[in-house]
mmCIF file of C-alpha atoms and ligand atoms in Angstrom:
data_model
loop_
_atom_site.group_PDB
_atom_site.id
_atom_site.type_symbol
_atom_site.label_atom_id
_atom_site.label_comp_id
_atom_site.label_asym_id
_atom_site.label_seq_id
_atom_site.Cartn_x
_atom_site.Cartn_y
_atom_site.Cartn_z
ATOM 1 C CA MET A 202 -86.258 -138.399 -64.878
ATOM 2 C CA TRP A 203 -83.862 -140.300 -67.158
ATOM 3 C CA GLU A 204 -86.285 -143.114 -67.444
ATOM 4 C CA SER A 205 -89.017 -140.867 -68.721
ATOM 5 C CA TRP A 206 -86.612 -139.265 -71.186
ATOM 6 C CA THR A 207 -85.589 -142.545 -72.722
ATOM 7 C CA SER A 208 -89.224 -143.505 -73.115
ATOM 8 C CA LEU A 209 -89.596 -140.440 -75.302
ATOM 9 C CA ILE A 210 -86.961 -141.540 -77.784
ATOM 10 C CA LEU A 211 -89.276 -143.620 -79.888
ATOM 11 C CA PRO A 212 -92.676 -142.535 -78.745
ATOM 12 C CA LYS A 213 -95.492 -145.001 -79.032
ATOM 13 C CA HIS A 214 -97.435 -143.219 -76.364
ATOM 14 C CA CYS A 215 -98.436 -139.604 -76.012
ATOM 15 C CA CYS A 216 -95.837 -137.989 -73.736
ATOM 16 C CA VAL A 217 -98.544 -136.034 -71.909
ATOM 17 C CA CYS A 218 -101.502 -138.360 -71.348
ATOM 18 C CA GLY A 219 -99.836 -141.706 -72.076
ATOM 19 C CA GLY A 220 -102.448 -142.731 -74.645
ATOM 20 C CA TRP A 221 -101.479 -144.676 -77.761
ATOM 21 C CA LEU A 222 -100.303 -142.590 -80.685
ATOM 22 C CA PRO A 223 -101.861 -143.420 -84.039
ATOM 23 C CA ASP A 224 -99.427 -145.123 -86.385
ATOM 24 C CA GLU A 225 -98.974 -142.287 -88.824
ATOM 25 C CA THR A 226 -96.161 -141.521 -91.196
ATOM 26 C CA GLU A 227 -95.439 -138.261 -89.480
ATOM 27 C CA TRP A 228 -93.395 -138.414 -86.309
ATOM 28 C CA MET A 229 -95.145 -137.010 -83.271
ATOM 29 C CA ILE A 230 -94.722 -137.002 -79.525
ATOM 30 C CA ALA A 231 -98.199 -136.074 -78.343
ATOM 31 C CA CYS A 232 -101.703 -137.047 -79.356
ATOM 32 C CA GLY A 233 -103.900 -134.509 -81.108
ATOM 33 C CA PRO A 234 -105.786 -133.201 -78.064
ATOM 34 C CA CYS A 235 -102.599 -132.872 -75.986
ATOM 35 C CA ALA A 236 -100.737 -131.164 -78.817
ATOM 36 C CA LEU A 237 -103.553 -128.639 -78.926
ATOM 37 C CA ASP A 238 -102.663 -127.744 -75.343
ATOM 38 C CA TRP A 239 -99.438 -126.386 -76.782
ATOM 39 C CA PRO A 240 -101.063 -123.511 -78.582
ATOM 40 C CA GLU A 241 -97.778 -121.946 -79.629
ATOM 41 C CA LEU A 242 -96.265 -125.182 -80.847
ATOM 42 C CA HIS A 243 -96.139 -123.919 -84.394
ATOM 43 C CA GLY A 244 -97.243 -120.796 -86.138
ATOM 44 C CA GLU A 245 -96.301 -117.389 -87.389
ATOM 45 C CA PHE A 246 -96.380 -115.804 -83.944
ATOM 46 C CA GLY A 247 -93.032 -117.390 -83.096
ATOM 47 C CA ALA A 248 -91.441 -116.034 -86.260
ATOM 48 C CA MET A 249 -92.688 -112.575 -85.382
ATOM 49 C CA ILE A 250 -91.099 -112.708 -81.915
ATOM 50 C CA MET A 251 -87.836 -113.915 -83.406
ATOM 51 C CA LYS A 252 -87.726 -110.987 -85.815
ATOM 52 C CA GLU A 253 -88.276 -108.598 -82.935
ATOM 53 C CA ARG A 254 -85.211 -110.005 -81.178
ATOM 54 C CA CYS A 255 -83.034 -110.287 -84.244
ATOM 55 C CA ARG A 256 -83.368 -108.242 -87.407
ATOM 56 C CA MET A 257 -83.587 -110.748 -90.216
ATOM 57 C CA PRO A 258 -85.919 -111.225 -93.183
ATOM 58 C CA TYR A 259 -86.713 -114.852 -92.460
ATOM 59 C CA ALA A 260 -87.435 -116.659 -89.187
ATOM 60 C CA GLY A 261 -89.062 -119.898 -88.091
ATOM 61 C CA THR A 262 -89.452 -121.798 -84.838
ATOM 62 C CA GLY A 263 -91.045 -124.970 -83.540
ATOM 63 C CA PHE A 264 -92.445 -124.030 -80.149
ATOM 64 C CA ARG A 265 -92.305 -121.581 -77.269
ATOM 65 C CA LEU A 266 -90.478 -122.952 -74.281
ATOM 66 C CA HIS A 267 -92.572 -122.016 -71.294
ATOM 67 C CA THR A 268 -93.399 -124.564 -68.706
ATOM 68 C CA GLN A 269 -94.166 -127.668 -70.750
ATOM 69 C CA ALA A 270 -92.024 -130.224 -68.972
ATOM 70 C CA GLU A 271 -92.323 -132.653 -71.884
ATOM 71 C CA LEU A 272 -90.811 -130.232 -74.370
ATOM 72 C CA ILE A 273 -88.096 -129.097 -71.975
ATOM 73 C CA ALA A 274 -87.193 -132.759 -71.473
ATOM 74 C CA GLN A 275 -86.994 -133.278 -75.220
ATOM 75 C CA LEU A 276 -84.538 -130.413 -75.574
ATOM 76 C CA ALA A 277 -82.426 -131.628 -72.658
ATOM 77 C CA GLU A 278 -82.279 -135.089 -74.198
ATOM 78 C CA ILE A 279 -80.996 -133.573 -77.450
ATOM 79 C CA LYS A 280 -78.563 -131.080 -75.930
ATOM 80 C CA TYR A 281 -77.173 -132.994 -72.965
ATOM 81 C CA GLY A 282 -78.326 -136.557 -73.625
ATOM 82 C CA GLY A 283 -76.648 -136.661 -77.026
ATOM 83 C CA ASN A 284 -79.630 -138.254 -78.663
ATOM 84 C CA ARG A 285 -78.851 -137.841 -82.330
ATOM 85 C CA ARG A 286 -81.852 -139.713 -83.608
ATOM 86 C CA LEU A 287 -84.231 -137.619 -81.548
ATOM 87 C CA ALA A 288 -82.540 -134.409 -82.704
ATOM 88 C CA GLU A 289 -82.851 -135.387 -86.353
ATOM 89 C CA LYS A 290 -86.482 -136.299 -85.916
ATOM 90 C CA TRP A 291 -87.217 -132.943 -84.344
ATOM 91 C CA GLY A 292 -85.289 -131.410 -87.246
ATOM 92 C CA LYS A 293 -87.556 -133.161 -89.719
ATOM 93 C CA TRP A 294 -90.592 -132.070 -87.740
ATOM 94 C CA LEU A 295 -89.305 -128.508 -87.825
ATOM 95 C CA GLY A 296 -88.650 -128.697 -91.544
ATOM 96 C CA LEU A 297 -92.190 -129.884 -92.191
ATOM 97 C CA ARG A 298 -93.756 -127.079 -90.191
ATOM 98 C CA THR A 299 -91.483 -124.283 -91.258
ATOM 99 C CA PRO A 300 -91.769 -123.407 -94.916
ATOM 100 C CA PRO A 301 -88.392 -122.582 -96.436
ATOM 101 C CA PRO A 302 -87.756 -118.934 -97.304
ATOM 102 C CA MET A 303 -88.665 -117.756 -100.751
ATOM 103 C CA THR A 304 -85.442 -116.981 -102.545
ATOM 104 C CA ASN A 305 -85.116 -116.133 -106.196
ATOM 105 C CA SER A 306 -81.354 -115.993 -106.301
ATOM 106 C CA CYS A 307 -79.844 -119.376 -105.596
ATOM 107 C CA LYS A 308 -79.984 -122.350 -103.294
ATOM 108 C CA ILE A 309 -80.493 -122.410 -99.558
ATOM 109 C CA VAL A 310 -77.844 -123.866 -97.309
ATOM 110 C CA LEU A 311 -78.406 -124.511 -93.594
ATOM 111 C CA ALA A 312 -75.613 -123.389 -91.289
ATOM 112 C CA PRO A 313 -75.767 -124.775 -87.737
ATOM 113 C CA VAL A 314 -74.712 -122.356 -85.009
ATOM 114 C CA PRO A 315 -71.323 -123.743 -83.925
ATOM 115 C CA LEU A 316 -69.961 -124.523 -80.485
ATOM 116 C CA HIS A 317 -66.409 -123.586 -79.611
ATOM 117 C CA TRP A 318 -64.174 -126.476 -80.721
ATOM 118 C CA ARG A 319 -63.250 -127.265 -77.109
ATOM 119 C CA LYS A 320 -66.862 -127.535 -76.040
ATOM 120 C CA ARG A 321 -67.727 -129.551 -79.108
ATOM 121 C CA TRP A 322 -64.790 -131.873 -78.467
ATOM 122 C CA LYS A 323 -65.879 -132.335 -74.844
ATOM 123 C CA ARG A 324 -69.496 -132.898 -75.723
ATOM 124 C CA GLY A 325 -68.758 -134.887 -78.853
ATOM 125 C CA TYR A 326 -71.426 -133.303 -81.007
ATOM 126 C CA ASN A 327 -73.234 -130.129 -81.902
ATOM 127 C CA GLN A 328 -76.961 -130.567 -81.439
ATOM 128 C CA ALA A 329 -77.706 -127.710 -83.854
ATOM 129 C CA GLU A 330 -76.002 -129.703 -86.599
ATOM 130 C CA TRP A 331 -78.238 -132.705 -85.973
ATOM 131 C CA ILE A 332 -81.360 -130.554 -86.095
ATOM 132 C CA ALA A 333 -80.106 -128.989 -89.337
ATOM 133 C CA ASN A 334 -79.501 -132.456 -90.816
ATOM 134 C CA GLY A 335 -83.106 -133.441 -90.115
ATOM 135 C CA MET A 336 -84.434 -130.194 -91.591
ATOM 136 C CA ALA A 337 -82.262 -130.514 -94.684
ATOM 137 C CA ARG A 338 -83.853 -133.841 -95.531
ATOM 138 C CA VAL A 339 -87.272 -132.188 -95.688
ATOM 139 C CA TRP A 340 -86.152 -128.982 -97.384
ATOM 140 C CA ARG A 341 -83.894 -130.974 -99.715
ATOM 141 C CA CYS A 342 -80.964 -128.682 -99.196
ATOM 142 C CA GLU A 343 -77.372 -128.842 -98.035
ATOM 143 C CA VAL A 344 -75.943 -128.363 -94.556
ATOM 144 C CA ALA A 345 -72.636 -126.518 -94.134
ATOM 145 C CA PRO A 346 -71.419 -127.451 -90.642
ATOM 146 C CA ALA A 347 -68.012 -125.857 -91.219
ATOM 147 C CA LEU A 348 -69.239 -122.495 -92.486
ATOM 148 C CA LEU A 349 -69.127 -120.877 -89.052
ATOM 149 C CA THR A 350 -66.615 -121.313 -86.270
ATOM 150 C CA ARG A 351 -66.777 -119.942 -82.767
ATOM 151 C CA ARG A 352 -63.677 -118.092 -81.705
ATOM 152 C CA ARG A 353 -63.483 -117.897 -77.936
ATOM 153 C CA HIS A 354 -65.009 -119.959 -75.235
ATOM 154 C CA HIS A 355 -67.105 -118.128 -72.713
ATOM 155 C CA ASP A 356 -68.847 -119.235 -69.619
ATOM 156 C CA SER A 357 -72.502 -120.112 -69.895
ATOM 157 C CA MET A 358 -74.672 -117.132 -70.761
ATOM 158 C CA THR A 359 -77.502 -118.459 -68.639
ATOM 159 C CA GLY A 360 -78.745 -115.653 -66.450
ATOM 160 C CA MET A 361 -77.237 -112.869 -68.550
ATOM 161 C CA ASN A 362 -79.494 -110.119 -69.803
ATOM 162 C CA ARG A 363 -79.915 -109.118 -73.422
ATOM 163 C CA MET A 364 -77.254 -106.390 -73.400
ATOM 164 C CA ASP A 365 -74.682 -108.602 -71.681
ATOM 165 C CA ARG A 366 -75.231 -111.392 -74.165
ATOM 166 C CA ALA A 367 -75.004 -109.098 -77.162
ATOM 167 C CA ARG A 368 -71.685 -107.738 -75.868
ATOM 168 C CA VAL A 369 -70.289 -111.202 -75.202
ATOM 169 C CA VAL A 370 -71.163 -112.720 -78.567
ATOM 170 C CA ARG A 371 -70.153 -109.810 -80.795
ATOM 171 C CA ASP A 372 -67.157 -110.777 -82.944
ATOM 172 C CA LEU A 373 -67.360 -114.308 -81.636
ATOM 173 C CA TYR A 374 -67.958 -116.048 -84.954
ATOM 174 C CA ASP A 375 -65.804 -116.495 -88.034
ATOM 175 C CA VAL A 376 -67.031 -117.457 -91.473
ATOM 176 C CA ASN A 377 -65.211 -119.734 -93.855
ATOM 177 C CA PRO A 378 -66.895 -119.181 -97.258
ATOM 178 C CA THR A 379 -64.883 -122.007 -98.817
ATOM 179 C CA ALA A 380 -66.984 -124.398 -96.712
ATOM 180 C CA LEU A 381 -69.768 -123.754 -99.220
ATOM 181 C CA GLU A 382 -69.614 -126.022 -102.232
ATOM 182 C CA ILE A 383 -72.300 -124.090 -104.068
ATOM 183 C CA GLU A 384 -73.430 -120.495 -104.249
ATOM 184 C CA ALA A 385 -76.179 -120.232 -101.691
ATOM 185 C CA ASP A 386 -78.253 -118.147 -99.320
ATOM 186 C CA ILE A 387 -77.691 -118.982 -95.677
ATOM 187 C CA VAL A 388 -80.260 -119.954 -93.057
ATOM 188 C CA LEU A 389 -78.923 -120.449 -89.528
ATOM 189 C CA VAL A 390 -80.140 -123.339 -87.379
ATOM 190 C CA ASP A 391 -79.979 -123.597 -83.581
ATOM 191 C CA ASP A 392 -81.781 -125.478 -80.851
ATOM 192 C CA VAL A 393 -83.048 -122.537 -78.789
ATOM 193 C CA MET A 394 -83.304 -118.799 -79.331
ATOM 194 C CA THR A 395 -83.113 -116.721 -76.159
ATOM 195 C CA THR A 396 -82.271 -113.067 -76.780
ATOM 196 C CA GLY A 397 -81.336 -113.414 -80.432
ATOM 197 C CA ALA A 398 -77.770 -112.254 -79.741
ATOM 198 C CA THR A 399 -76.235 -115.450 -81.091
ATOM 199 C CA LEU A 400 -78.228 -115.436 -84.330
ATOM 200 C CA SER A 401 -77.447 -111.727 -84.771
ATOM 201 C CA ALA A 402 -73.726 -112.304 -84.282
ATOM 202 C CA CYS A 403 -73.628 -115.272 -86.684
ATOM 203 C CA GLY A 404 -75.746 -113.435 -89.255
ATOM 204 C CA GLY A 405 -73.552 -110.353 -88.998
ATOM 205 C CA ALA A 406 -70.442 -112.448 -89.577
ATOM 206 C CA ILE A 407 -72.027 -114.114 -92.619
ATOM 207 C CA LYS A 408 -72.971 -110.757 -94.127
ATOM 208 C CA GLN A 409 -69.495 -109.364 -93.469
ATOM 209 C CA SER A 410 -68.000 -112.255 -95.383
ATOM 210 C CA GLY A 411 -70.040 -111.237 -98.419
ATOM 211 C CA LEU A 412 -72.556 -114.072 -98.289
ATOM 212 C CA ASN A 413 -76.307 -113.582 -98.231
ATOM 213 C CA TRP A 414 -77.864 -114.253 -94.828
ATOM 214 C CA LEU A 415 -81.593 -114.900 -94.956
ATOM 215 C CA GLY A 416 -82.355 -115.579 -91.296
ATOM 216 C CA GLY A 417 -82.650 -118.420 -88.823
ATOM 217 C CA VAL A 418 -84.716 -121.347 -87.608
ATOM 218 C CA THR A 419 -84.646 -122.634 -84.035
ATOM 219 C CA LEU A 420 -86.425 -125.607 -82.564
ATOM 220 C CA ALA A 421 -87.597 -123.575 -79.582
ATOM 221 C CA LEU A 422 -87.992 -120.031 -78.423
ATOM 222 C CA THR A 423 -87.746 -118.952 -74.810
HETATM 223 ZN ZN1 ZN B 768 -102.244 -137.177 -75.129
#
């Protein structure tokens, strides 16, 4: 398994069929025909589902996470493998495919969904921050990694239902508006959206602090 993951770091071959990838400027992991087998890889359908789970004016996602082993492996490599370069490349890919929200007020700033400091210290990184960094290069905007902090550490929410998750994450996030150097509208960034409870909690905290929360972008959607 690890061997196949590392071969995905700098893909020269399609991760599905193994064929050569054309040498294009845009980073890709699958050849055209194989990418077409991922019909929900990008599009407005994902944004619609996100808005159903979390009330927000703006949403964007890269792909649905069903059974595509290749995409699941990519996410695992980012989240648990600590592959910064891969995360930033996916962030760029996401930025290219997700048009930034229309805002007439001021600038957009990306705020990665934070880990609790203890988890971040143990893991050594926050994958959402890497994805946000990649996106910011395409959107030409700032990233504010210190805007949000996570208050308590909870056990993994894997296996919890929507109501349980919403209860657990409420009041879990603090906002530090001084982390913003400029006046800006906030777009949250995370690796995966499951029930939307996390984005809702972060967005609620941002609004409570008096800042304008536009919505969120996640690399994948379960
Ligand atoms: Zn292929």
